[in-house]
PDB file of C-alpha atoms in Angstrom:
ATOM      1  CA  SER A 826     -28.668  -3.593  24.007  1.00 36.00           C
ATOM      2  CA  ALA A 827     -29.632  -0.159  22.663  1.00 39.00           C
ATOM      3  CA  SER A 828     -29.991   1.292  26.130  1.00 36.00           C
ATOM      4  CA  THR A 829     -26.390   0.532  27.072  1.00 35.00           C
ATOM      5  CA  GLY A 830     -24.938   1.424  23.703  1.00 38.00           C
ATOM      6  CA  TYR A 831     -23.599  -2.124  23.332  1.00 36.00           C
ATOM      7  CA  ILE A 832     -23.228  -3.383  19.753  1.00 35.00           C
ATOM      8  CA  PRO A 833     -23.035  -7.191  19.474  1.00 39.00           C
ATOM      9  CA  ARG A 834     -19.835  -8.476  17.916  1.00 41.00           C
ATOM     10  CA  ARG A 835     -21.750 -10.247  15.143  1.00 42.00           C
ATOM     11  CA  VAL A 836     -23.318  -6.912  14.121  1.00 38.00           C
ATOM     12  CA  ILE A 837     -19.879  -5.306  13.886  1.00 36.00           C
ATOM     13  CA  GLY A 838     -18.644  -8.296  11.908  1.00 42.00           C
ATOM     14  CA  ARG A 839     -21.515  -7.981   9.456  1.00 44.00           C
ATOM     15  CA  TYR A 840     -20.842  -4.269   9.005  1.00 38.00           C
ATOM     16  CA  ARG A 841     -17.119  -4.846   8.378  1.00 45.00           C
ATOM     17  CA  MET A 842     -17.902  -7.694   5.963  1.00 45.00           C
ATOM     18  CA  LYS A 843     -20.414  -5.521   4.100  1.00 46.00           C
ATOM     19  CA  HIS A 844     -17.775  -2.778   3.850  1.00 46.00           C
ATOM     20  CA  SER A 845     -15.114  -5.198   2.585  1.00 47.00           C
ATOM     21  CA  LEU A 846     -17.488  -6.643  -0.035  1.00 47.00           C
ATOM     22  CA  SER A 847     -18.363  -3.123  -1.157  1.00 51.00           C
ATOM     23  CA  ARG A 848     -14.659  -2.276  -1.471  1.00 49.00           C
ATOM     24  CA  PHE A 849     -14.033  -5.498  -3.372  1.00 48.00           C
ATOM     25  CA  THR A 850     -16.850  -4.667  -5.816  1.00 51.00           C
ATOM     26  CA  ARG A 851     -15.427  -1.197  -6.444  1.00 49.00           C
ATOM     27  CA  CYS A 852     -11.905  -2.530  -6.882  1.00 50.00           C
ATOM     28  CA  SER A 853     -13.061  -5.304  -9.203  1.00 53.00           C
ATOM     29  CA  SER A 854     -14.764  -2.904 -11.579  1.00 50.00           C
ATOM     30  CA  SER A 855     -11.882  -0.424 -11.379  1.00 50.00           C
ATOM     31  CA  ALA A 856      -9.224  -3.086 -11.855  1.00 51.00           C
ATOM     32  CA  GLN A 857     -10.755  -4.090 -15.176  1.00 53.00           C
ATOM     33  CA  GLY A 858     -10.159  -0.538 -16.366  1.00 51.00           C
ATOM     34  CA  LYS A 859      -6.617  -0.516 -14.926  1.00 52.00           C
ATOM     35  CA  GLU A 860      -7.581   2.435 -12.715  1.00 58.00           C
ATOM     36  CA  ILE A 861      -6.113   1.005  -9.530  1.00 73.00           C
ATOM     37  CA  PRO A 862      -2.951  -0.961  -8.654  1.00 82.00           C
ATOM     38  CA  ARG A 863      -3.388  -4.713  -8.653  1.00 85.00           C
ATOM     39  CA  TYR A 864      -2.286  -4.910  -5.028  1.00 85.00           C
ATOM     40  CA  SER A 865      -5.328  -2.822  -4.076  1.00 87.00           C
ATOM     41  CA  TYR A 866      -7.575  -5.324  -5.823  1.00 89.00           C
ATOM     42  CA  PHE A 867      -5.831  -8.226  -4.073  1.00 90.00           C
ATOM     43  CA  GLU A 868      -6.178  -6.546  -0.672  1.00 90.00           C
ATOM     44  CA  ALA A 869      -9.901  -6.000  -1.190  1.00 90.00           C
ATOM     45  CA  ALA A 870     -10.418  -9.523  -2.539  1.00 91.00           C
ATOM     46  CA  MET A 871      -8.511 -11.066   0.361  1.00 92.00           C
ATOM     47  CA  GLU A 872     -10.429  -9.107   2.992  1.00 91.00           C
ATOM     48  CA  ALA A 873     -13.706 -10.107   1.337  1.00 91.00           C
ATOM     49  CA  GLY A 874     -12.624 -13.745   1.044  1.00 92.00           C
ATOM     50  CA  ARG A 875     -12.999 -13.653  -2.757  1.00 92.00           C
ATOM     51  CA  ILE A 876      -9.514 -14.679  -3.894  1.00 94.00           C
ATOM     52  CA  THR A 877      -9.772 -17.378  -6.574  1.00 96.00           C
ATOM     53  CA  LEU A 878      -7.253 -19.796  -8.026  1.00 97.00           C
ATOM     54  CA  GLU A 879      -7.157 -17.538 -11.090  1.00 96.00           C
ATOM     55  CA  ASP A 880      -6.174 -14.629  -8.827  1.00 95.00           C
ATOM     56  CA  PHE A 881      -3.618 -16.802  -7.056  1.00 96.00           C
ATOM     57  CA  LYS A 882      -2.076 -17.776 -10.379  1.00 95.00           C
ATOM     58  CA  GLU A 883      -1.527 -14.083 -11.086  1.00 94.00           C
ATOM     59  CA  GLN A 884      -0.111 -13.614  -7.592  1.00 93.00           C
ATOM     60  CA  LEU A 885       2.370 -16.428  -8.263  1.00 93.00           C
ATOM     61  CA  ASP A 886       3.476 -14.614 -11.431  1.00 91.00           C
ATOM     62  CA  ILE A 887       3.951 -11.358  -9.535  1.00 90.00           C
ATOM     63  CA  PHE A 888       5.813 -13.159  -6.755  1.00 89.00           C
ATOM     64  CA  ASP A 889       8.221 -14.791  -9.232  1.00 88.00           C
ATOM     65  CA  ASN A 890       8.674 -11.655 -11.346  1.00 87.00           C
ATOM     66  CA  SER A 891       9.532  -9.612  -8.265  1.00 84.00           C
ATOM     67  CA  GLY A 892      12.351 -11.955  -7.267  1.00 85.00           C
ATOM     68  CA  GLY A 893      10.482 -14.637  -5.354  1.00 83.00           C
ATOM     69  CA  LEU A 894      11.482 -15.217  -1.768  1.00 82.00           C
ATOM     70  CA  MET A 895      14.861 -13.532  -2.298  1.00 81.00           C
ATOM     71  CA  GLY A 896      13.142 -10.430  -3.638  1.00 81.00           C
ATOM     72  CA  LEU A 897      10.798 -10.398  -0.664  1.00 80.00           C
ATOM     73  CA  MET A 898      13.777 -10.528   1.686  1.00 78.00           C
ATOM     74  CA  ASP A 899      15.246  -7.483  -0.080  1.00 78.00           C
ATOM     75  CA  ARG A 900      11.996  -5.609   0.558  1.00 76.00           C
ATOM     76  CA  LEU A 901      11.747  -6.877   4.135  1.00 75.00           C
ATOM     77  CA  PRO A 902      15.307  -7.137   5.515  1.00 72.00           C
ATOM     78  CA  ALA A 903      14.053  -8.443   8.858  1.00 70.00           C
ATOM     79  CA  MET A 904      13.053 -11.681   7.129  1.00 69.00           C
ATOM     80  CA  LYS A 905      16.646 -12.559   6.243  1.00 67.00           C
ATOM     81  CA  GLU A 906      17.305 -13.848   9.747  1.00 67.00           C
ATOM     82  CA  GLN A 907      14.278 -16.170   9.520  1.00 65.00           C
ATOM     83  CA  ILE A 908      14.961 -17.686   6.094  1.00 67.00           C
ATOM     84  CA  ASN A 909      17.687 -20.001   4.815  1.00 68.00           C
ATOM     85  CA  ASP A 910      18.568 -21.663   1.499  1.00 67.00           C
ATOM     86  CA  ASP A 911      16.364 -24.661   2.293  1.00 75.00           C
ATOM     87  CA  ASN A 912      13.368 -22.316   2.665  1.00 76.00           C
ATOM     88  CA  VAL A 913      14.105 -20.783  -0.730  1.00 76.00           C
ATOM     89  CA  MET A 914      14.357 -24.172  -2.470  1.00 81.00           C
ATOM     90  CA  ASP A 915      11.247 -25.451  -0.686  1.00 84.00           C
ATOM     91  CA  THR A 916       9.272 -22.357  -1.719  1.00 85.00           C
ATOM     92  CA  GLU A 917      10.278 -22.702  -5.373  1.00 86.00           C
ATOM     93  CA  SER A 918       9.324 -26.385  -5.351  1.00 89.00           C
ATOM     94  CA  ARG A 919       5.925 -25.721  -3.831  1.00 90.00           C
ATOM     95  CA  ILE A 920       5.158 -22.863  -6.214  1.00 92.00           C
ATOM     96  CA  ALA A 921       5.968 -25.097  -9.198  1.00 93.00           C
ATOM     97  CA  ARG A 922       3.526 -27.679  -7.822  1.00 94.00           C
ATOM     98  CA  TYR A 923       0.815 -25.033  -7.279  1.00 95.00           C
ATOM     99  CA  ARG A 924       1.160 -23.906 -10.895  1.00 95.00           C
ATOM    100  CA  THR A 925       0.796 -27.464 -12.141  1.00 96.00           C
ATOM    101  CA  PHE A 926      -2.431 -27.974 -10.214  1.00 97.00           C
ATOM    102  CA  ILE A 927      -3.925 -24.609 -11.226  1.00 97.00           C
ATOM    103  CA  ASN A 928      -3.022 -25.027 -14.891  1.00 96.00           C
ATOM    104  CA  GLU A 929      -4.785 -28.373 -14.993  1.00 96.00           C
ATOM    105  CA  ALA A 930      -7.888 -27.051 -13.214  1.00 97.00           C
ATOM    106  CA  GLU A 931     -10.863 -26.144 -15.366  1.00 96.00           C
ATOM    107  CA  ALA A 932     -11.933 -22.499 -15.730  1.00 96.00           C
ATOM    108  CA  ALA A 933     -14.934 -23.045 -13.446  1.00 96.00           C
ATOM    109  CA  GLU A 934     -12.680 -24.597 -10.791  1.00 97.00           C
ATOM    110  CA  ARG A 935     -10.205 -21.728 -10.988  1.00 96.00           C
ATOM    111  CA  SER A 936     -13.095 -19.339 -10.377  1.00 96.00           C
ATOM    112  CA  ASN A 937     -14.740 -21.388  -7.640  1.00 96.00           C
ATOM    113  CA  ILE A 938     -12.511 -23.401  -5.297  1.00 95.00           C
ATOM    114  CA  SER A 939     -15.543 -25.039  -3.664  1.00 95.00           C
ATOM    115  CA  LEU A 940     -15.853 -27.251  -6.740  1.00 96.00           C
ATOM    116  CA  LEU A 941     -12.598 -28.867  -5.628  1.00 96.00           C
ATOM    117  CA  VAL A 942     -13.384 -28.908  -1.922  1.00 95.00           C
ATOM    118  CA  SER A 943     -17.038 -29.316  -1.011  1.00 89.00           C
ATOM    119  CA  ASP A 944     -18.858 -30.029  -4.267  1.00 85.00           C
ATOM    120  CA  GLU A 945     -20.321 -33.510  -4.780  1.00 89.00           C
ATOM    121  CA  SER A 946     -17.876 -34.085  -7.618  1.00 94.00           C
ATOM    122  CA  ALA A 947     -14.870 -32.611  -5.748  1.00 95.00           C
ATOM    123  CA  ARG A 948     -13.166 -35.967  -5.242  1.00 95.00           C
ATOM    124  CA  GLU A 949     -13.410 -36.865  -8.925  1.00 96.00           C
ATOM    125  CA  ARG A 950     -12.211 -33.405  -9.921  1.00 96.00           C
ATOM    126  CA  ARG A 951      -9.141 -33.664  -7.658  1.00 97.00           C
ATOM    127  CA  PHE A 952      -8.428 -37.155  -8.959  1.00 97.00           C
ATOM    128  CA  ARG A 953      -8.479 -35.818 -12.529  1.00 97.00           C
ATOM    129  CA  ILE A 954      -5.977 -33.082 -11.667  1.00 97.00           C
ATOM    130  CA  ALA A 955      -3.735 -35.582  -9.885  1.00 97.00           C
ATOM    131  CA  LEU A 956      -3.893 -38.015 -12.799  1.00 96.00           C
ATOM    132  CA  TYR A 957      -2.890 -35.444 -15.426  1.00 96.00           C
ATOM    133  CA  THR A 958      -0.184 -33.781 -13.313  1.00 96.00           C
ATOM    134  CA  GLY A 959       1.504 -36.928 -12.052  1.00 95.00           C
ATOM    135  CA  HIS A 960       0.787 -36.163  -8.406  1.00 95.00           C
ATOM    136  CA  LYS A 961      -1.167 -38.013  -5.742  1.00 95.00           C
ATOM    137  CA  PRO A 962      -4.835 -37.105  -5.115  1.00 95.00           C
ATOM    138  CA  ASP A 963      -3.901 -36.408  -1.489  1.00 96.00           C
ATOM    139  CA  GLU A 964      -1.455 -33.727  -2.625  1.00 96.00           C
ATOM    140  CA  VAL A 965      -4.152 -31.980  -4.657  1.00 96.00           C
ATOM    141  CA  GLU A 966      -6.574 -32.220  -1.731  1.00 96.00           C
ATOM    142  CA  GLU A 967      -3.923 -30.814   0.625  1.00 96.00           C
ATOM    143  CA  PHE A 968      -3.308 -27.851  -1.693  1.00 97.00           C
ATOM    144  CA  CYS A 969      -7.032 -27.094  -1.997  1.00 97.00           C
ATOM    145  CA  SER A 970      -7.514 -27.307   1.771  1.00 96.00           C
ATOM    146  CA  ASN A 971      -4.549 -25.049   2.472  1.00 95.00           C
ATOM    147  CA  PHE A 972      -5.673 -22.564  -0.182  1.00 97.00           C
ATOM    148  CA  THR A 973      -9.161 -22.406   1.339  1.00 96.00           C
ATOM    149  CA  ALA A 974      -7.684 -21.938   4.825  1.00 95.00           C
ATOM    150  CA  ALA A 975      -5.369 -19.179   3.563  1.00 94.00           C
ATOM    151  CA  VAL A 976      -8.282 -17.327   1.949  1.00 95.00           C
ATOM    152  CA  ASN A 977     -10.182 -17.573   5.230  1.00 94.00           C
ATOM    153  CA  SER A 978      -7.199 -16.341   7.261  1.00 92.00           C
ATOM    154  CA  PHE A 979      -7.191 -12.956   5.480  1.00 92.00           C
ATOM    155  CA  LYS A 980     -10.957 -12.558   5.474  1.00 91.00           C
ATOM    156  CA  ILE A 981     -12.350  -9.841   7.746  1.00 89.00           C
ATOM    157  CA  ASP A 982     -15.356 -11.969   8.718  1.00 87.00           C
ATOM    158  CA  ARG A 983     -13.270 -15.114   8.977  1.00 89.00           C
ATOM    159  CA  ASP A 984     -14.543 -18.480  10.131  1.00 90.00           C
ATOM    160  CA  GLU A 985     -12.892 -18.908  13.531  1.00 90.00           C
ATOM    161  CA  ASN A 986     -13.543 -22.648  13.438  1.00 92.00           C
ATOM    162  CA  MET A 987     -11.367 -23.124  10.362  1.00 92.00           C
ATOM    163  CA  PRO A 988      -7.719 -23.883  11.226  1.00 91.00           C
ATOM    164  CA  GLU A 989      -4.798 -21.853   9.903  1.00 91.00           C
ATOM    165  CA  PRO A 990      -3.185 -23.173   6.700  1.00 91.00           C
ATOM    166  CA  ILE A 991      -0.441 -25.691   7.370  1.00 91.00           C
ATOM    167  CA  ASP A 992       1.346 -24.701   4.161  1.00 89.00           C
ATOM    168  CA  LYS A 993       2.630 -21.182   4.928  1.00 88.00           C
ATOM    169  CA  VAL A 994       3.896 -20.492   1.416  1.00 90.00           C
ATOM    170  CA  ILE A 995       0.369 -19.894   0.112  1.00 93.00           C
ATOM    171  CA  PRO A 996      -0.484 -17.024   2.508  1.00 91.00           C
ATOM    172  CA  LEU A 997       3.075 -15.719   2.115  1.00 89.00           C
ATOM    173  CA  VAL A 998       2.593 -15.340  -1.639  1.00 91.00           C
ATOM    174  CA  MET A 999      -0.802 -13.726  -1.109  1.00 92.00           C
ATOM    175  CA  ALA A1000       0.558 -11.204   1.395  1.00 90.00           C
ATOM    176  CA  SER A1001       3.662 -10.430  -0.660  1.00 88.00           C
ATOM    177  CA  THR A1002       1.563  -9.393  -3.664  1.00 88.00           C
ATOM    178  CA  ALA A1003      -0.876  -7.313  -1.633  1.00 87.00           C
ATOM    179  CA  TYR A1004       0.431  -5.895   1.648  1.00 84.00           C
ATOM    180  CA  TRP A1005       4.117  -6.330   0.712  1.00 82.00           C
ATOM    181  CA  HIS A1006       3.850  -5.614  -3.024  1.00 78.00           C
ATOM    182  CA  PRO A1007       7.057  -4.062  -4.475  1.00 74.00           C
ATOM    183  CA  ASP A1008       5.169  -1.011  -5.711  1.00 75.00           C
ATOM    184  CA  LYS A1009       3.706  -0.454  -2.275  1.00 71.00           C
ATOM    185  CA  ILE A1010       6.840  -0.418  -0.150  1.00 63.00           C
ATOM    186  CA  THR A1011       9.423   1.071  -2.506  1.00 52.00           C
ATOM    187  CA  ASP A1012       9.949   4.636  -3.669  1.00 41.00           C
ATOM    188  CA  VAL A1013       7.962   5.926  -6.646  1.00 38.00           C
ATOM    189  CA  PRO A1014       8.472   9.018  -8.855  1.00 38.00           C
ATOM    190  CA  VAL A1015       7.400  12.269  -7.173  1.00 35.00           C
ATOM    191  CA  LYS A1016       6.784  15.825  -8.390  1.00 39.00           C
ATOM    192  CA  ASN A1017       9.011  17.872  -6.090  1.00 42.00           C
ATOM    193  CA  ASP A1018      11.346  17.766  -3.095  1.00 45.00           C
ATOM    194  CA  TYR A1019       8.552  18.410  -0.604  1.00 43.00           C
ATOM    195  CA  GLU A1020       6.574  15.431  -1.852  1.00 47.00           C
ATOM    196  CA  ALA A1021       9.742  13.343  -1.966  1.00 48.00           C
ATOM    197  CA  THR A1022      10.508  14.063   1.692  1.00 54.00           C
ATOM    198  CA  LYS A1023       6.925  13.410   2.720  1.00 53.00           C
ATOM    199  CA  LEU A1024       6.785  10.156   0.759  1.00 54.00           C
ATOM    200  CA  LYS A1025      10.148   8.985   2.101  1.00 58.00           C
ATOM    201  CA  LYS A1026       8.933   9.387   5.689  1.00 61.00           C
ATOM    202  CA  LYS A1027       5.715   7.561   4.885  1.00 61.00           C
ATOM    203  CA  MET A1028       7.562   4.685   3.185  1.00 61.00           C
ATOM    204  CA  LYS A1029      10.026   4.392   6.070  1.00 65.00           C
ATOM    205  CA  LYS A1030       7.213   4.170   8.614  1.00 66.00           C
ATOM    206  CA  GLN A1031       5.248   1.714   6.490  1.00 62.00           C
ATOM    207  CA  LYS A1032       8.269  -0.500   5.877  1.00 62.00           C
ATOM    208  CA  LYS A1033       9.079  -0.527   9.597  1.00 66.00           C
ATOM    209  CA  ASN A1034       5.524  -1.625  10.429  1.00 65.00           C
ATOM    210  CA  ILE A1035       5.630  -4.324   7.764  1.00 60.00           C
ATOM    211  CA  GLU A1036       8.933  -5.698   9.058  1.00 63.00           C
ATOM    212  CA  LYS A1037       7.486  -5.937  12.564  1.00 65.00           C
ATOM    213  CA  ARG A1038       4.597  -8.088  11.397  1.00 61.00           C
ATOM    214  CA  GLY A1039       6.649 -10.276   9.070  1.00 57.00           C
ATOM    215  CA  PRO A1040       5.861 -13.982   8.847  1.00 50.00           C
ATOM    216  CA  LYS A1041       7.097 -16.397  11.484  1.00 47.00           C
ATOM    217  CA  LYS A1042       9.974 -18.745  10.783  1.00 48.00           C
ATOM    218  CA  GLY A1043       9.129 -21.837   8.797  1.00 51.00           C
ATOM    219  CA  PHE A1044       6.596 -22.547   6.095  1.00 55.00           C
ATOM    220  CA  GLY A1045       4.786 -25.539   7.455  1.00 55.00           C
TER     221      GLY A1045
END
């Protein structure tokens, strides 16, 4: 109540969600003009729950171009103890399957995942993708469900009733191109020695924090 200074949790959640949507709107308009790094856009989109299949396709490209899982291990050395060759092969196989599904999806579906999940025609849409990609409808449905769960898992005002994604590669790719983006946790050109020293300390602290919250072993 107002007399006790208590703010209901739902009010705080609404405020944080409003802030994240506002940030996403600013980043979206700025990103079109190349004024901000793409990882900033992805962070804002993920926190607002607005990541689309089109965005994820770009994240897959960034993930592959930055060395894939091996490149991520170079950026986060602590992950090396949690990952083996089977994980690497499994990740590459899953990413190839994701690309196949996304490439076959229509533009409207890539912009709105609900068309493949909760829309009245979702089943027929998934069947079409399965038919033209040579996969089973259940595999397409599983991907869409895991993608939706991954989007929810990063959302500030997340749905607590929605389970975590079983397929851990999807959120791993999302996080690696936002919070663990190569440009965000590696050194960048600086103007002088003072800035270099200051930046080095900041990067070291940031990298240490990132390594501590690295993903758990296994990809589901």
